Tab-separated table of C-alpha atoms and ligand atoms in Angstrom:
chain	number	residue	atom	x	y	z
A	82	MET	CA	-33.016	-28.247	-24.443
A	83	LYS	CA	-32.915	-25.385	-22.040
A	84	TYR	CA	-34.933	-25.002	-19.073
A	85	ILE	CA	-36.518	-28.530	-19.685
A	86	ASP	CA	-34.282	-31.031	-19.676
A	87	GLU	CA	-32.179	-29.903	-16.605
A	88	TYR	CA	-35.556	-30.357	-14.870
A	89	ARG	CA	-35.956	-33.693	-15.847
A	90	ASP	CA	-32.998	-35.111	-15.227
A	91	ALA	CA	-33.362	-38.751	-14.153
A	92	ARG	CA	-30.328	-38.831	-11.333
A	93	LEU	CA	-31.248	-35.781	-10.014
A	94	ALA	CA	-34.670	-36.933	-9.322
A	95	ARG	CA	-33.448	-39.971	-7.506
A	96	SER	CA	-31.061	-38.309	-5.534
A	97	LEU	CA	-34.584	-35.843	-4.375
A	98	ALA	CA	-36.590	-38.659	-4.080
A	99	THR	CA	-33.995	-40.262	-1.508
A	100	THR	CA	-33.709	-36.508	0.123
A	101	ILE	CA	-37.576	-36.855	0.442
A	102	ALA	CA	-36.973	-40.231	1.901
A	103	HIS	CA	-35.214	-39.175	4.701
A	104	ALA	CA	-37.079	-35.943	5.569
A	105	VAL	CA	-40.524	-37.719	5.967
A	106	ASP	CA	-41.325	-38.536	9.943
A	107	PRO	CA	-42.472	-42.180	9.677
A	108	ALA	CA	-44.599	-41.445	12.018
A	109	LYS	CA	-46.362	-38.892	10.344
A	110	SER	CA	-48.828	-39.069	7.077
A	111	TYR	CA	-48.663	-36.087	4.778
A	112	TYR	CA	-51.263	-35.222	2.271
A	113	PHE	CA	-50.789	-32.587	-0.230
A	114	MET	CA	-53.047	-30.957	-2.771
A	115	GLU	CA	-52.314	-30.343	-6.291
A	116	PHE	CA	-54.544	-27.391	-7.249
A	117	CYS	CA	-53.223	-27.434	-10.710
A	118	GLY	CA	-53.934	-29.668	-13.467
A	119	GLY	CA	-51.215	-29.226	-15.013
A	120	HIS	CA	-49.400	-30.642	-11.686
A	121	THR	CA	-51.884	-33.441	-11.704
A	122	HIS	CA	-50.720	-34.242	-15.392
A	123	ALA	CA	-46.746	-33.992	-14.678
A	124	ILE	CA	-47.734	-36.499	-11.457
A	125	SER	CA	-49.241	-38.739	-13.742
A	126	ARG	CA	-46.387	-38.525	-16.286
A	127	TYR	CA	-43.353	-38.645	-14.938
A	128	GLY	CA	-44.868	-41.488	-11.946
A	129	ILE	CA	-43.753	-38.721	-9.254
A	130	GLU	CA	-45.956	-40.979	-6.652
A	131	ASP	CA	-44.123	-43.725	-7.165
A	132	LEU	CA	-40.844	-42.307	-6.024
A	133	LEU	CA	-42.844	-40.532	-2.589
A	134	PRO	CA	-42.870	-42.939	0.542
A	135	ASP	CA	-46.115	-43.974	1.416
A	136	ASN	CA	-46.692	-41.908	3.822
A	137	VAL	CA	-46.871	-39.045	1.515
A	138	HIS	CA	-50.247	-38.819	-0.462
A	139	LEU	CA	-50.877	-36.162	-3.128
A	140	ILE	CA	-54.787	-35.619	-3.674
A	141	HIS	CA	-56.013	-33.692	-6.756
A	142	GLY	CA	-57.482	-30.490	-6.656
A	143	PRO	CA	-60.244	-28.697	-9.217
A	144	GLY	CA	-57.479	-27.104	-10.848
A	145	CYS	CA	-58.487	-27.881	-14.367
A	146	PRO	CA	-60.222	-25.147	-16.431
A	147	VAL	CA	-62.233	-27.418	-18.682
A	148	CYS	CA	-62.946	-30.099	-15.650
A	149	VAL	CA	-64.754	-27.174	-13.466
A	150	LEU	CA	-67.235	-25.465	-15.693
A	151	PRO	CA	-70.502	-26.476	-14.933
A	152	VAL	CA	-72.302	-28.234	-17.154
A	153	GLY	CA	-75.197	-25.359	-17.299
A	154	ARG	CA	-72.311	-23.060	-18.746
A	155	ILE	CA	-71.953	-25.355	-21.743
A	156	ASP	CA	-75.612	-25.771	-22.277
A	157	ALA	CA	-75.568	-21.957	-22.277
A	158	ALA	CA	-72.529	-22.302	-25.040
A	159	ILE	CA	-74.491	-25.099	-26.981
A	160	ARG	CA	-77.546	-23.213	-26.897
A	161	LEU	CA	-75.653	-19.764	-27.724
A	162	ALA	CA	-73.678	-21.687	-30.962
A	163	ALA	CA	-77.127	-22.935	-32.300
A	164	LEU	CA	-78.405	-19.151	-32.887
A	165	PRO	CA	-78.066	-18.535	-36.753
A	166	GLU	CA	-76.078	-15.768	-36.919
A	167	VAL	CA	-73.667	-16.806	-34.067
A	168	THR	CA	-70.139	-18.285	-34.875
A	169	LEU	CA	-68.751	-19.434	-31.677
A	170	CYS	CA	-64.658	-20.111	-31.365
A	171	THR	CA	-63.416	-21.813	-28.679
A	172	TYR	CA	-60.432	-24.154	-27.933
A	173	GLY	CA	-60.781	-27.248	-29.100
A	174	ASP	CA	-60.840	-29.090	-25.716
A	175	LEU	CA	-64.287	-27.546	-24.598
A	176	MET	CA	-65.844	-29.129	-28.005
A	177	ARG	CA	-65.938	-32.713	-26.385
A	178	VAL	CA	-67.045	-31.922	-22.937
A	179	PRO	CA	-70.213	-33.121	-22.402
A	180	GLY	CA	-73.234	-30.942	-21.395
A	181	SER	CA	-76.697	-32.603	-20.259
A	182	ASN	CA	-78.377	-35.362	-22.565
A	183	GLY	CA	-75.184	-36.348	-24.221
A	184	THR	CA	-74.931	-32.865	-25.597
A	185	SER	CA	-71.740	-31.423	-26.878
A	186	LEU	CA	-70.276	-28.258	-28.964
A	187	LEU	CA	-69.012	-31.180	-31.290
A	188	SER	CA	-72.171	-32.639	-31.450
A	189	ALA	CA	-74.068	-29.146	-32.139
A	190	ARG	CA	-71.726	-28.700	-34.628
A	191	ALA	CA	-72.656	-31.832	-36.575
A	192	ARG	CA	-76.255	-30.731	-36.147
A	193	GLY	CA	-75.131	-27.415	-38.381
A	194	ALA	CA	-73.977	-24.992	-35.323
A	195	ASP	CA	-71.165	-22.826	-36.458
A	196	VAL	CA	-68.437	-23.608	-33.860
A	197	ARG	CA	-64.727	-22.931	-34.503
A	198	MET	CA	-61.621	-24.261	-32.661
A	199	VAL	CA	-58.991	-21.219	-32.118
A	200	TYR	CA	-55.636	-21.619	-31.016
A	201	SER	CA	-55.790	-18.187	-29.275
A	202	THR	CA	-57.706	-15.192	-28.453
A	203	ARG	CA	-56.282	-13.433	-31.430
A	204	ASP	CA	-57.846	-16.222	-33.886
A	205	ALA	CA	-61.149	-15.241	-33.008
A	206	VAL	CA	-60.819	-11.650	-33.205
A	207	ARG	CA	-59.733	-12.383	-36.670
A	208	VAL	CA	-62.537	-14.430	-37.391
A	209	ALA	CA	-64.872	-11.096	-36.613
A	210	GLU	CA	-62.578	-9.255	-39.090
A	211	THR	CA	-62.804	-11.196	-41.672
A	212	GLU	CA	-66.712	-12.125	-41.403
A	213	ARG	CA	-68.518	-9.044	-40.608
A	214	THR	CA	-71.999	-10.140	-41.027
A	215	ARG	CA	-71.472	-13.115	-38.056
A	216	GLN	CA	-71.839	-12.254	-34.451
A	217	VAL	CA	-68.538	-14.098	-33.324
A	218	VAL	CA	-68.619	-15.170	-29.713
A	219	PHE	CA	-65.142	-16.160	-27.754
A	220	PHE	CA	-66.040	-18.629	-25.122
A	221	ALA	CA	-63.652	-17.944	-22.949
A	222	ILE	CA	-62.629	-20.111	-19.694
A	223	GLY	CA	-59.980	-20.556	-17.770
A	224	PHE	CA	-57.976	-19.400	-14.733
A	225	GLU	CA	-55.983	-16.213	-13.836
A	226	THR	CA	-53.350	-17.894	-16.982
A	227	THR	CA	-55.928	-17.362	-19.751
A	228	THR	CA	-57.633	-14.275	-18.610
A	229	PRO	CA	-55.261	-11.342	-19.591
A	230	PRO	CA	-55.006	-12.847	-23.431
A	231	THR	CA	-59.336	-12.256	-23.296
A	232	ALA	CA	-58.392	-8.579	-21.821
A	233	LEU	CA	-56.137	-8.294	-24.882
A	234	ALA	CA	-58.888	-9.995	-27.259
A	235	ILE	CA	-61.371	-7.138	-26.178
A	236	ARG	CA	-58.688	-4.450	-26.573
A	237	LEU	CA	-58.245	-5.322	-30.173
A	238	ALA	CA	-61.646	-5.628	-30.989
A	239	ALA	CA	-62.703	-2.221	-29.453
A	240	ARG	CA	-59.757	-0.650	-31.375
A	241	LYS	CA	-60.749	-2.422	-34.633
A	242	ARG	CA	-64.299	-1.373	-33.578
A	243	LEU	CA	-65.422	-4.740	-34.393
A	244	ALA	CA	-69.256	-4.525	-33.022
A	245	ASN	CA	-69.788	-8.423	-33.696
A	246	PHE	CA	-67.239	-9.538	-31.612
A	247	SER	CA	-68.398	-10.522	-27.997
A	248	VAL	CA	-67.051	-12.898	-25.241
A	249	PHE	CA	-68.593	-15.498	-23.040
A	250	CYS	CA	-67.031	-14.556	-19.969
A	251	ASN	CA	-66.211	-17.989	-17.593
A	252	HIS	CA	-62.962	-17.350	-16.375
A	253	VAL	CA	-62.327	-17.972	-12.781
A	254	LEU	CA	-60.076	-17.572	-9.681
A	255	THR	CA	-57.932	-19.438	-8.222
A	256	PRO	CA	-57.475	-18.290	-4.260
A	257	SER	CA	-61.207	-18.054	-4.070
A	258	ALA	CA	-61.754	-21.742	-4.825
A	259	ILE	CA	-58.682	-23.105	-2.546
A	260	GLN	CA	-60.207	-20.850	0.180
A	261	ASN	CA	-63.474	-22.596	-0.812
A	262	ILE	CA	-61.838	-26.274	-0.543
A	263	LEU	CA	-60.812	-25.406	2.870
A	264	GLU	CA	-63.617	-24.088	4.037
A	265	SER	CA	-65.676	-27.145	2.781
A	266	PRO	CA	-67.736	-29.686	5.167
A	267	ASP	CA	-65.289	-32.460	3.087
A	268	VAL	CA	-62.364	-30.840	4.928
A	269	ARG	CA	-63.598	-28.993	7.763
A	270	GLU	CA	-67.074	-31.220	9.475
A	271	PHE	CA	-66.732	-34.363	8.063
A	272	GLY	CA	-62.547	-35.051	7.614
A	273	ARG	CA	-63.203	-36.833	4.447
A	274	VAL	CA	-60.201	-34.900	2.923
A	275	ARG	CA	-57.172	-34.092	4.764
A	276	ILE	CA	-55.284	-31.799	3.512
A	277	ASP	CA	-51.812	-30.317	5.067
A	278	GLY	CA	-50.502	-28.178	2.446
A	279	PHE	CA	-51.076	-27.012	-1.076
A	280	ILE	CA	-48.776	-27.512	-4.316
A	281	GLY	CA	-49.632	-23.863	-5.642
A	282	PRO	CA	-50.172	-23.383	-9.212
A	283	ALA	CA	-46.936	-22.244	-11.473
A	284	HIS	CA	-48.628	-20.328	-14.575
A	285	VAL	CA	-51.454	-18.994	-12.728
A	286	SER	CA	-49.078	-17.828	-9.894
A	287	THR	CA	-46.512	-16.119	-12.670
A	288	VAL	CA	-49.902	-13.859	-13.430
A	289	ILE	CA	-51.067	-13.051	-9.726
A	290	GLY	CA	-47.647	-14.172	-8.319
A	291	THR	CA	-47.428	-15.529	-4.454
A	292	GLN	CA	-48.958	-13.135	-2.318
A	293	PRO	CA	-52.726	-14.032	-2.795
A	294	TYR	CA	-52.025	-17.252	-1.219
A	295	ALA	CA	-50.406	-15.607	2.225
A	296	PHE	CA	-54.173	-15.170	3.199
A	297	PHE	CA	-55.220	-18.976	3.934
A	298	ALA	CA	-51.442	-19.999	4.547
A	299	GLU	CA	-51.947	-17.825	7.729
A	300	GLU	CA	-55.782	-18.354	8.253
A	301	PHE	CA	-55.699	-22.128	7.581
A	302	ALA	CA	-52.815	-22.836	8.776
A	303	LYS	CA	-51.402	-24.648	5.832
A	304	PRO	CA	-48.228	-24.367	4.050
A	305	VAL	CA	-48.205	-23.368	0.390
A	306	VAL	CA	-45.391	-24.046	-2.285
A	307	VAL	CA	-45.804	-22.781	-5.479
A	308	SER	CA	-43.945	-25.406	-8.202
A	309	GLY	CA	-43.344	-25.593	-11.486
A	310	PHE	CA	-44.455	-28.335	-13.535
A	311	GLU	CA	-40.880	-30.426	-14.389
A	312	PRO	CA	-40.598	-33.307	-12.467
A	313	LEU	CA	-37.837	-31.793	-10.529
A	314	ASP	CA	-39.879	-28.752	-9.681
A	315	VAL	CA	-42.732	-31.133	-8.123
A	316	LEU	CA	-40.213	-33.328	-6.653
A	317	GLN	CA	-38.590	-30.096	-5.086
A	318	GLY	CA	-41.969	-28.509	-4.318
A	319	ILE	CA	-43.145	-31.690	-1.920
A	320	LEU	CA	-39.587	-31.833	-0.209
A	321	MET	CA	-40.403	-28.035	0.640
A	322	LEU	CA	-43.814	-29.065	1.863
A	323	ILE	CA	-43.003	-31.816	3.952
A	324	GLN	CA	-39.914	-29.462	5.481
A	325	GLN	CA	-42.407	-26.943	6.464
A	326	VAL	CA	-44.892	-29.793	7.890
A	327	ASN	CA	-42.223	-30.987	10.040
A	328	GLU	CA	-41.142	-27.793	11.293
A	329	GLY	CA	-44.751	-26.760	11.950
A	330	ARG	CA	-44.488	-23.988	9.461
A	331	HIS	CA	-47.501	-22.617	7.224
A	332	GLU	CA	-45.696	-20.330	4.794
A	333	VAL	CA	-46.270	-19.284	1.186
A	334	GLU	CA	-42.479	-20.428	-0.350
A	335	ASN	CA	-41.921	-20.237	-3.792
A	336	GLN	CA	-39.863	-23.056	-5.519
A	337	TYR	CA	-40.450	-21.659	-9.083
A	338	ARG	CA	-38.523	-18.536	-8.658
A	339	ARG	CA	-37.750	-19.047	-12.400
A	340	ALA	CA	-40.692	-17.381	-13.540
A	341	VAL	CA	-42.779	-16.647	-10.703
A	342	ARG	CA	-42.052	-13.142	-8.840
A	343	PRO	CA	-44.072	-12.343	-5.291
A	344	GLU	CA	-45.991	-9.310	-6.948
A	345	GLY	CA	-46.635	-11.439	-9.938
A	346	ASN	CA	-47.109	-9.798	-13.805
A	347	GLU	CA	-48.542	-5.943	-12.956
A	348	ARG	CA	-49.018	-5.422	-16.463
A	349	ALA	CA	-51.084	-8.832	-17.136
A	350	LYS	CA	-53.366	-7.976	-13.605
A	351	ALA	CA	-53.697	-4.103	-14.767
A	352	GLU	CA	-54.926	-5.340	-18.028
A	353	VAL	CA	-57.475	-7.735	-16.602
A	354	ALA	CA	-58.487	-5.045	-13.952
A	355	GLU	CA	-59.397	-2.969	-16.589
A	356	PHE	CA	-61.686	-5.284	-18.089
A	357	PHE	CA	-63.276	-7.455	-15.562
A	358	GLU	CA	-64.831	-7.205	-12.321
A	359	LEU	CA	-65.648	-10.174	-9.449
A	360	ARG	CA	-68.875	-11.874	-10.118
A	361	LYS	CA	-70.729	-11.907	-6.665
A	362	THR	CA	-70.629	-16.017	-7.059
A	363	PHE	CA	-69.996	-18.162	-9.741
A	364	GLU	CA	-70.663	-22.035	-10.324
A	365	TRP	CA	-67.966	-24.811	-10.214
A	366	ARG	CA	-68.444	-28.329	-10.724
A	367	GLY	CA	-67.665	-30.171	-7.723
A	368	LEU	CA	-67.697	-27.081	-5.557
A	369	GLY	CA	-70.988	-25.665	-6.389
A	370	LEU	CA	-71.847	-22.100	-5.829
A	371	VAL	CA	-68.457	-19.861	-4.747
A	372	PRO	CA	-68.788	-16.522	-3.672
A	373	TYR	CA	-66.458	-13.676	-5.745
A	374	SER	CA	-65.094	-16.537	-7.387
A	375	GLY	CA	-65.845	-15.804	-11.091
A	376	LEU	CA	-65.009	-12.761	-13.215
A	377	ARG	CA	-67.575	-10.855	-15.922
A	378	LEU	CA	-66.875	-7.939	-18.478
A	379	LYS	CA	-67.431	-4.220	-16.839
A	380	GLU	CA	-70.258	-2.133	-17.733
A	381	LYS	CA	-67.873	-0.079	-19.828
A	382	TYR	CA	-67.378	-2.746	-21.706
A	383	ALA	CA	-70.705	-4.342	-21.806
A	384	ALA	CA	-70.927	-4.258	-25.572
A	385	PHE	CA	-68.504	-6.939	-25.790
A	386	ASP	CA	-70.231	-9.101	-23.460
A	387	ALA	CA	-72.090	-11.612	-25.070
A	388	GLU	CA	-74.044	-12.696	-21.931
A	389	ARG	CA	-75.425	-9.389	-22.055
A	390	ARG	CA	-75.943	-9.040	-26.028
A	391	PHE	CA	-77.418	-12.132	-26.123
A	392	SER	CA	-79.687	-12.214	-23.164
A	393	ILE	CA	-78.099	-15.567	-21.783
A	394	GLU	CA	-79.734	-17.315	-19.034
A	395	ASN	CA	-78.127	-19.262	-16.706
A	396	ILE	CA	-80.131	-22.990	-16.200
A	397	PRO	CA	-78.751	-25.040	-14.124
A	398	ALA	CA	-78.298	-28.684	-14.826
A	399	ALA	CA	-76.806	-31.766	-13.281
A	400	ASP	CA	-73.906	-33.640	-13.552
A	401	ASN	CA	-74.183	-37.697	-15.480
A	402	PRO	CA	-74.948	-39.523	-11.798
A	403	ALA	CA	-73.015	-41.992	-12.732
A	404	CYS	CA	-69.579	-39.649	-13.410
A	405	GLU	CA	-67.654	-38.933	-10.385
A	406	CYS	CA	-66.025	-35.671	-11.515
A	407	GLY	CA	-67.656	-33.209	-9.039
A	408	ALA	CA	-66.298	-35.391	-5.908
A	409	ILE	CA	-62.688	-35.939	-7.805
A	410	LEU	CA	-62.611	-31.965	-8.035
A	411	ARG	CA	-63.136	-31.571	-4.337
A	412	GLY	CA	-60.569	-34.399	-3.784
A	413	VAL	CA	-62.803	-36.958	-2.172
A	414	LYS	CA	-62.524	-39.185	-4.861
A	415	LYS	CA	-59.768	-40.924	-7.021
A	416	PRO	CA	-60.152	-41.426	-10.522
A	417	THR	CA	-60.111	-45.109	-10.243
A	418	ASP	CA	-62.817	-44.643	-7.320
A	419	CYS	CA	-65.607	-44.214	-10.369
A	420	LYS	CA	-67.090	-47.279	-12.005
A	421	LEU	CA	-66.966	-45.965	-15.702
A	422	PHE	CA	-63.318	-45.034	-15.319
A	423	GLY	CA	-61.798	-46.892	-18.522
A	424	THR	CA	-64.904	-48.954	-19.298
A	425	LEU	CA	-67.870	-46.663	-20.840
A	426	CYS	CA	-65.243	-43.784	-20.333
A	427	THR	CA	-62.271	-43.101	-21.690
A	428	PRO	CA	-60.803	-40.130	-23.945
A	429	ASP	CA	-62.144	-41.337	-26.742
A	430	THR	CA	-65.468	-41.700	-24.892
A	431	PRO	CA	-65.706	-39.502	-22.587
A	432	MET	CA	-68.504	-39.446	-20.281
A	433	GLY	CA	-67.200	-36.569	-17.844
A	434	SER	CA	-65.136	-32.928	-18.209
A	435	CYS	CA	-62.231	-35.125	-16.134
A	436	MET	CA	-61.805	-37.376	-18.942
A	437	VAL	CA	-61.866	-34.415	-21.930
A	438	SER	CA	-58.949	-32.332	-20.872
A	439	ALA	CA	-55.346	-33.905	-21.060
A	440	GLU	CA	-55.021	-31.797	-17.549
A	441	GLY	CA	-58.133	-33.691	-15.912
A	442	ALA	CA	-57.462	-36.486	-13.513
A	443	CYS	CA	-58.902	-39.093	-15.049
A	444	ALA	CA	-57.196	-38.498	-18.391
A	445	ALA	CA	-53.833	-38.140	-17.022
A	446	HIS	CA	-54.758	-41.407	-15.009
A	447	TRP	CA	-55.874	-43.225	-18.264
A	448	THR	CA	-53.205	-41.634	-20.444
A	449	TYR	CA	-49.847	-42.610	-18.684
A	450	GLY	CA	-51.707	-46.055	-16.864
A	451	ARG	CA	-50.739	-45.226	-13.261
A	452	PHE	CA	-53.942	-47.534	-12.073
A	453	ARG	CA	-52.383	-49.988	-14.138
A	454	ASP	CA	-48.887	-49.880	-11.899
A	455	ARG	CA	-50.849	-50.017	-9.164
A	456	ALA	CA	-53.344	-52.568	-9.655
A	457	ARG	CA	-50.040	-54.398	-10.833
A	458	LYS	CA	-48.300	-53.783	-7.536
A	459	ALA	CA	-51.500	-54.777	-5.362
A	460	SER	CA	-51.742	-58.203	-7.230
B	630	SF4	S1	-63.743	-41.256	-15.133
B	630	SF4	FE1	-65.455	-40.370	-16.677
B	630	SF4	S2	-67.172	-40.792	-15.670
B	630	SF4	FE2	-65.632	-41.129	-14.072
B	630	SF4	S3	-65.386	-39.146	-13.069
B	630	SF4	FE3	-63.815	-39.404	-14.569
B	630	SF4	S4	-64.849	-38.274	-16.235
B	630	SF4	FE4	-66.646	-38.996	-14.712
């Protein structure tokens, strides 16, 4: 398949792995965080870590959109779905994410709530159009990649004068989260997380471009290489990071040039700017309250804002104390550090958000069995 097969070529992957092995300084250790869940998935799926020298370490970051949604927002969606007049439309992954006390949107649906899985924001608008007596709420989550389709849904609903459509907005921003990680006590004070550079997100960067990463590459002296999701992309991105570290550089580089431009997608950015504005602060699972890291609808589009329409309260709720998702999302722990991993918590019985989404670190580790390979090697 064009643009797929050539980036999964095993011979080229082995050759890149050899180049990486020659490039690393044996006296050094390298710690790179892949921010994006798509990269976490690719790293597990293709066994990238097994191709790297022992002194190159990959740390999973908080870039899985389902995983970073805090319990309080899941609870709010469940409360919303329980209203008799509401039809809550959402992507499939979100339905299984545990809220407080073992609840989820799926269990709410079993109790009679009208929760429907959709594949696109357009599907949700279509439900509002065909069922005018229902208040249709789209449960919007995700990073900069999924925000433009939400903006387009609002534009479409406005054009069709759909007074029964609204959005429960939980869209978040990548650069604010990366900055928060670099300023966190885990990185700065305690030194529990060492980060020498970032594998920058692929899809997000097709929208925002590479320019927004320049600030913290400079300010925190950390290289960023925006990389694609195919195995050769990831390997080449890691090689570029190693070269920057060896040369003492901290620049933003773009490995994913076939899709990402420095300025990003101006049309998508303009669409988002038309409908959304920054929240002063937004809660992330694992990171806590992160300033200017989330979006909400502008006053001009308040009629489409479910938070205003249904007076949704933000009631903070605690994570399951046995679940280590928070520490995993901060890069402090790995999935295999969690006592529940693979025992009480599996993709069939997820106890935390990181096991629900395919992009979650726990689900990726479990699905591709990398922990089993490592256990075998250690024995
Ligand atoms: S294995 Fe399950 S309980 Fe443990 S951190 Fe991952 S999602 Fe949470």
